[in-house]
mmCIF file of C-alpha atoms in Angstrom:
data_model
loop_
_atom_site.group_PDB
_atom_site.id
_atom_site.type_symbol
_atom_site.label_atom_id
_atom_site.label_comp_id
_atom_site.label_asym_id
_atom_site.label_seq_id
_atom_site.Cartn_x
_atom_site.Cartn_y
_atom_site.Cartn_z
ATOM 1 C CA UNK A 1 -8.408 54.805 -29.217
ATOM 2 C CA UNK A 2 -7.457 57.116 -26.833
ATOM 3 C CA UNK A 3 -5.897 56.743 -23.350
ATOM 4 C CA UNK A 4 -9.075 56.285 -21.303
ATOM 5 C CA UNK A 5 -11.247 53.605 -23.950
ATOM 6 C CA UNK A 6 -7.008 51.801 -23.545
ATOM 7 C CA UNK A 7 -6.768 52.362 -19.581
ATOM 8 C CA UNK A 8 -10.905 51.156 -19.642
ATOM 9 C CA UNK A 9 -10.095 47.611 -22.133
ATOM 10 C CA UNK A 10 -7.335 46.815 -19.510
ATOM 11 C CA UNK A 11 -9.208 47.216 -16.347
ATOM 12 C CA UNK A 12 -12.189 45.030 -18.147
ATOM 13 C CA UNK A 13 -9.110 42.374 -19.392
ATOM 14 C CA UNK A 14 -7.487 42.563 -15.791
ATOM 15 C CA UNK A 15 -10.732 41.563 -14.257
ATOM 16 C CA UNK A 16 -11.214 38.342 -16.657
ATOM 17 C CA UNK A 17 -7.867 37.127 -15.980
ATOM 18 C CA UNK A 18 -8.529 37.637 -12.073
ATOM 19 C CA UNK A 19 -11.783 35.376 -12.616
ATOM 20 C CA UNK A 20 -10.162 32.493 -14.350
ATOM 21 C CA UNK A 21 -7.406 32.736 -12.002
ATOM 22 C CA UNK A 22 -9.526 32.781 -9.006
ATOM 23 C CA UNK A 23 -11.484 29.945 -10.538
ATOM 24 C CA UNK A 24 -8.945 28.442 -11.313
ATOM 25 C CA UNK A 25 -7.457 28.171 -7.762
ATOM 26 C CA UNK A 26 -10.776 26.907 -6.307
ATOM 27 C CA UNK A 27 -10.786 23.948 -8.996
ATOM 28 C CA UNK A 28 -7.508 23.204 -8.045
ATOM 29 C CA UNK A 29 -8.420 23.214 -4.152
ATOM 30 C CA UNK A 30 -11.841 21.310 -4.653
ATOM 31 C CA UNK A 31 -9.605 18.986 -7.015
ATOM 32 C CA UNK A 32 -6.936 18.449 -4.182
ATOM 33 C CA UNK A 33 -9.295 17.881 -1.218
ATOM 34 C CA UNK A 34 -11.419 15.198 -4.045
ATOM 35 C CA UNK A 35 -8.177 13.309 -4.825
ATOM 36 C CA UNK A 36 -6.846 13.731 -0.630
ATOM 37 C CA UNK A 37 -10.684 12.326 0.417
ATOM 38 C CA UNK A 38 -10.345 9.373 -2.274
ATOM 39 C CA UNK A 39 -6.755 8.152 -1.725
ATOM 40 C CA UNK A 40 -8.478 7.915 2.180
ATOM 41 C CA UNK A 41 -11.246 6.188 1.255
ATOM 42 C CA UNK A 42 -9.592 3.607 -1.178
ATOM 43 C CA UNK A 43 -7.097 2.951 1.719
ATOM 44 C CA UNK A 44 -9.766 2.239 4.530
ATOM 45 C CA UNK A 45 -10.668 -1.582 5.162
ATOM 46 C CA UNK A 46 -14.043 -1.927 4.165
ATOM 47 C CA UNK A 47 -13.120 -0.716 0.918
ATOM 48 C CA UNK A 48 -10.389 -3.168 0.426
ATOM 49 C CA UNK A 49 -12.365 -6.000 0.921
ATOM 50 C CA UNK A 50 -15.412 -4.281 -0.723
ATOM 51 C CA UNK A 51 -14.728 -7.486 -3.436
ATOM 52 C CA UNK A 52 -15.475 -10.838 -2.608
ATOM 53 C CA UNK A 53 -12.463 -11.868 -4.165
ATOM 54 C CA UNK A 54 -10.228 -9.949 -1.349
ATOM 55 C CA UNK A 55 -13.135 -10.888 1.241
ATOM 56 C CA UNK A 56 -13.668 -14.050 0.556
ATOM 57 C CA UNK A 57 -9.762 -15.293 0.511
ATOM 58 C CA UNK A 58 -6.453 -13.124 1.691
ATOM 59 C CA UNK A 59 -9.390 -11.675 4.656
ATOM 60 C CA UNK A 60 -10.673 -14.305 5.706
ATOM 61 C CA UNK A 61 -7.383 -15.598 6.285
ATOM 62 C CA UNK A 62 -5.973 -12.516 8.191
ATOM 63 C CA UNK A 63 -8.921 -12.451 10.640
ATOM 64 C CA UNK A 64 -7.814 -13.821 13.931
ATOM 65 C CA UNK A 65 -3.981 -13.235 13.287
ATOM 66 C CA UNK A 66 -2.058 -11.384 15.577
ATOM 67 C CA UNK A 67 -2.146 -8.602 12.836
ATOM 68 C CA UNK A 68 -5.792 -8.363 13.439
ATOM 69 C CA UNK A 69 -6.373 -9.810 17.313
ATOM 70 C CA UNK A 70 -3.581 -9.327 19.753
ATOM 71 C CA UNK A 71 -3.374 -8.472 23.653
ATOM 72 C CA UNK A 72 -2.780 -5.038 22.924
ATOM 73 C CA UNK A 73 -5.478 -3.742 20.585
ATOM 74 C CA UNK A 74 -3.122 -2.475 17.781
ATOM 75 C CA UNK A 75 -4.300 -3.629 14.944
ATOM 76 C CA UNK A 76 -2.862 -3.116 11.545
ATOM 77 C CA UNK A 77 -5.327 -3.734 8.293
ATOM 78 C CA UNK A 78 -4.502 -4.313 4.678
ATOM 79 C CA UNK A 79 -3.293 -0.906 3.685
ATOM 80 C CA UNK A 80 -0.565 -0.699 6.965
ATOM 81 C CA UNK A 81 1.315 -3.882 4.672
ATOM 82 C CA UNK A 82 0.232 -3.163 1.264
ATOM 83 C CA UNK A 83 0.300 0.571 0.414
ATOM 84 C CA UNK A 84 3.020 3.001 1.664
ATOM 85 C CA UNK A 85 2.304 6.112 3.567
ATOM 86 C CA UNK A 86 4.763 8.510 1.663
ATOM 87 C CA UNK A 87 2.685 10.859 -0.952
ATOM 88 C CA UNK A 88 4.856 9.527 -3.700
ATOM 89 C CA UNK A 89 5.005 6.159 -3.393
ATOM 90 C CA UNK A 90 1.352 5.798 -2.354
ATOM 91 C CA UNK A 91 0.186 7.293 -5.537
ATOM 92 C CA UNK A 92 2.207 5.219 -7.487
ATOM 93 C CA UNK A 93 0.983 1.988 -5.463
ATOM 94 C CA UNK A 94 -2.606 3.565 -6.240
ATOM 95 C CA UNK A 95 -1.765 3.627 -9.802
ATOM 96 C CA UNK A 96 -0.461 0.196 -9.981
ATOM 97 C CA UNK A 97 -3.753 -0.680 -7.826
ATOM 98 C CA UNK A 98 -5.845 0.136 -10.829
ATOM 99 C CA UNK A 99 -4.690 -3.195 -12.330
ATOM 100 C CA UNK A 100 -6.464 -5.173 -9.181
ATOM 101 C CA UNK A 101 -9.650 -3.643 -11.138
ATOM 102 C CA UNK A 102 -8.700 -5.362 -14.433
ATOM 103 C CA UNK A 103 -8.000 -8.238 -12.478
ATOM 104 C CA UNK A 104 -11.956 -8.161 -11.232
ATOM 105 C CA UNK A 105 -13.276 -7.408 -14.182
ATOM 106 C CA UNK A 106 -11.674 -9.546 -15.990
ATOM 107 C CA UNK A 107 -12.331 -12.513 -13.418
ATOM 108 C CA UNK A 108 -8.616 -13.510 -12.778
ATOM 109 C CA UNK A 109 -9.367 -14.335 -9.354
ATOM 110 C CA UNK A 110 -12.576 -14.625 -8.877
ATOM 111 C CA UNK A 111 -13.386 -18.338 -7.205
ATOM 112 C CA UNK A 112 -11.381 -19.960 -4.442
ATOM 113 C CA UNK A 113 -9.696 -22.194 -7.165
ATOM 114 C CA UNK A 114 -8.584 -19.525 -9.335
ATOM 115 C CA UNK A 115 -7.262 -17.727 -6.001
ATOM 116 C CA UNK A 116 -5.100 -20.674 -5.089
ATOM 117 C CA UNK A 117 -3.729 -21.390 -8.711
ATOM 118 C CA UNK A 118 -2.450 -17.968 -8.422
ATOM 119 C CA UNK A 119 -1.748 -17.838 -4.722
ATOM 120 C CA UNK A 120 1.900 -17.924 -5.373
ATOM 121 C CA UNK A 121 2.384 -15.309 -7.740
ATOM 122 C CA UNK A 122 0.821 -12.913 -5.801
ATOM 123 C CA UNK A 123 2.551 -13.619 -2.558
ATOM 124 C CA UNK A 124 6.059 -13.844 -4.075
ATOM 125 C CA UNK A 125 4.993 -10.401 -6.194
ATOM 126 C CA UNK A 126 4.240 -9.019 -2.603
ATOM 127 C CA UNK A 127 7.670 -10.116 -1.573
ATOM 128 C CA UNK A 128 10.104 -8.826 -4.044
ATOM 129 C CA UNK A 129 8.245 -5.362 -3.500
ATOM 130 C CA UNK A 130 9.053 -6.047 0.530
ATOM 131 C CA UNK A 131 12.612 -7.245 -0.102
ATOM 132 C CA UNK A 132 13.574 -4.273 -2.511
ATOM 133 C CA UNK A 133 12.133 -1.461 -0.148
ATOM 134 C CA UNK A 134 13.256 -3.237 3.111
ATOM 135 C CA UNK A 135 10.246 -4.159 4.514
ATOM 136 C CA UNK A 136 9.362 -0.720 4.821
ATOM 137 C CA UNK A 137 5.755 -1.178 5.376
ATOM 138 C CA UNK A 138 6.517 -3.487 8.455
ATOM 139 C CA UNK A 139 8.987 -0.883 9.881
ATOM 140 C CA UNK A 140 6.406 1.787 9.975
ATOM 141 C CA UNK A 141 4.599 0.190 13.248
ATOM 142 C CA UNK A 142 7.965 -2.424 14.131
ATOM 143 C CA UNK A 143 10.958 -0.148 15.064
ATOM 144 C CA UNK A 144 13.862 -1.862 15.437
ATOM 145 C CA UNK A 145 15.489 0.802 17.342
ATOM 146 C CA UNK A 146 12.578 0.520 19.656
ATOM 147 C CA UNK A 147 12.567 -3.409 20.283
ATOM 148 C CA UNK A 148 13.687 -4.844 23.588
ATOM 149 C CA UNK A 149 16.173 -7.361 23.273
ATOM 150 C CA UNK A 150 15.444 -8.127 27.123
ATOM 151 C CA UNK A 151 12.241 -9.131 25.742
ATOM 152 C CA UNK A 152 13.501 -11.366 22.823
ATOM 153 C CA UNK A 153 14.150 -15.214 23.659
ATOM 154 C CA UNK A 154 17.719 -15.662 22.997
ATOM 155 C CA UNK A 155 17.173 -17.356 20.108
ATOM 156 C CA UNK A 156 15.286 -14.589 18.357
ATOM 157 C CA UNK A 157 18.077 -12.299 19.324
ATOM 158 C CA UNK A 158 20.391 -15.021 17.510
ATOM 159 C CA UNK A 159 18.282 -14.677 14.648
ATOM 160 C CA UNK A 160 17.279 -11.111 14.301
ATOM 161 C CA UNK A 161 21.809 -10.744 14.272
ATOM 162 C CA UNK A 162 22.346 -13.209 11.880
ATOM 163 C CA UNK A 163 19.375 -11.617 9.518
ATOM 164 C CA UNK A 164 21.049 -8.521 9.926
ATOM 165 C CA UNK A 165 24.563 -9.424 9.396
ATOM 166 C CA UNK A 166 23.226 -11.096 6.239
ATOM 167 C CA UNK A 167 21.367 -8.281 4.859
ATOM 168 C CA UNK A 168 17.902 -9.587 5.091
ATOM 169 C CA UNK A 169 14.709 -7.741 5.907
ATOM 170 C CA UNK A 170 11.422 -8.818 7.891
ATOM 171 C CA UNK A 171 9.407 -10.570 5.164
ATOM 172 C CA UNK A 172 12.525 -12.681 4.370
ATOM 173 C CA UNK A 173 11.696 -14.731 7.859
ATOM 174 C CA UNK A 174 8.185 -13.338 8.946
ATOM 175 C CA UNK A 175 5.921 -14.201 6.007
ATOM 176 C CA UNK A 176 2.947 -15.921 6.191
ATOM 177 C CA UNK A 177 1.516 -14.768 9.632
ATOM 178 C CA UNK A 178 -1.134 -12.657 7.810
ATOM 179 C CA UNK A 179 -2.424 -14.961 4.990
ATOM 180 C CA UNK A 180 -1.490 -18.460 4.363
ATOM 181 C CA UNK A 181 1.718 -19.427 3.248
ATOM 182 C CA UNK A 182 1.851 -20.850 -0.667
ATOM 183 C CA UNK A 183 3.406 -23.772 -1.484
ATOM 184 C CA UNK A 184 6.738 -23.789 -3.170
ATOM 185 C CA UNK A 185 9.910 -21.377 -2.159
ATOM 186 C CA UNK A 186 10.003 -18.414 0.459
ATOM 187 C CA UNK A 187 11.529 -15.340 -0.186
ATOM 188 C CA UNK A 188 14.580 -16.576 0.885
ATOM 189 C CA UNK A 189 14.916 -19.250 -1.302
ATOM 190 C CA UNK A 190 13.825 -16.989 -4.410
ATOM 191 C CA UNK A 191 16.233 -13.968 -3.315
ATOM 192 C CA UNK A 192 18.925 -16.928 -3.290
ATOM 193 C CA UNK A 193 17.195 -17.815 -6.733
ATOM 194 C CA UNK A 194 17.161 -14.570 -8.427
ATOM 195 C CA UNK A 195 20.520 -13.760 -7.368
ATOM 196 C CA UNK A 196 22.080 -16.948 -9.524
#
């Protein structure tokens, strides 16, 4: 071969590799923007309570609260409590999500009376996730830097120091203001618990 059929070969080789690359880099955008536009649409509200299981029960419940209805118009839906905003810990909430789907398939919660037998599982799974990342899903619309203690009766000022001095977080006192409260222990009383 000589120097021109060589020089020829590895223009026609150059240009192959530039097409898969380029190719490749537009399957990776179109990939991005696909998984960008679903995390957004799995974290909107009518998807979350596209299930009558979620619709039926935990919304149902939340409709009216102050989470929902409140003299200032802020309104925070399921995905402001339940997922987390950071890219890293949202996909991995996503990924644990998938198991809701099992869940449906499978029936687990699928009449009223199945949703209250298991009522308390799911709320105290909910609050060990709260307690171990500090409520961080509350503090993303509740500042505490930002509160006015002017505001505050004085015996939620009491209260908010004492939780404070004590290490708590939000859900340990505000829990059940969004969905019905199960029976049995708070988080509290199973932080106390788990710590024996």
């Amino acid at each position: 071969m000589d120097k021109q059929e060589v020089a020829g070969k590895l223009r026609r080789n150059w240009k192959v590799v530039f097409g898969f690359a380029v190719l490749g880099m537009v399957a990776t955008v179109l990939l991005l923007i696909a998984g960008a536009a679903g995390l957004a649409w799995t974290n909107t509200e009518e998807f979350c309570i596209g299930c009558h299981e979620m619709r039926d029960n935990v919304y149902a419940e939340y409709k009216g609260t102050i989470h929902d209805t409140n003299r200032s118009g802020v309104r925070a839906v399921c995905t402001d409590c339940h997922v987390p905003r950071e890219p890293g810990p949202l996909i991995l909430a996503k990924i644990h999500a998938t198991w809701d789907l099992y869940g449906h398939i499978m029936g687990f919660i699928d009449t009223k009376e199945k949703f209250q037998a298991k009522r308390a599982e799911l709320a105290h799974r909910v609050w060990a996730r709260m307690q171990a990342n500090d409520s961080h899903e509350c503090r993303n619309c509740h500042k505490t830097e930002k509160m006015s203690n002017e505001l505050q009766s004085e015996k939620a000022r009491a209260r908010h120091a004492k939780g404070k001095a004590e290490g708590l977080t939000c859900v340990d006192c505000h829990f059940g203001i969004a969905h019905q409260e199960p029976e049995g222990p708070g988080p509290q009383e199973l932080r106390a618990a788990a710590k024996k």
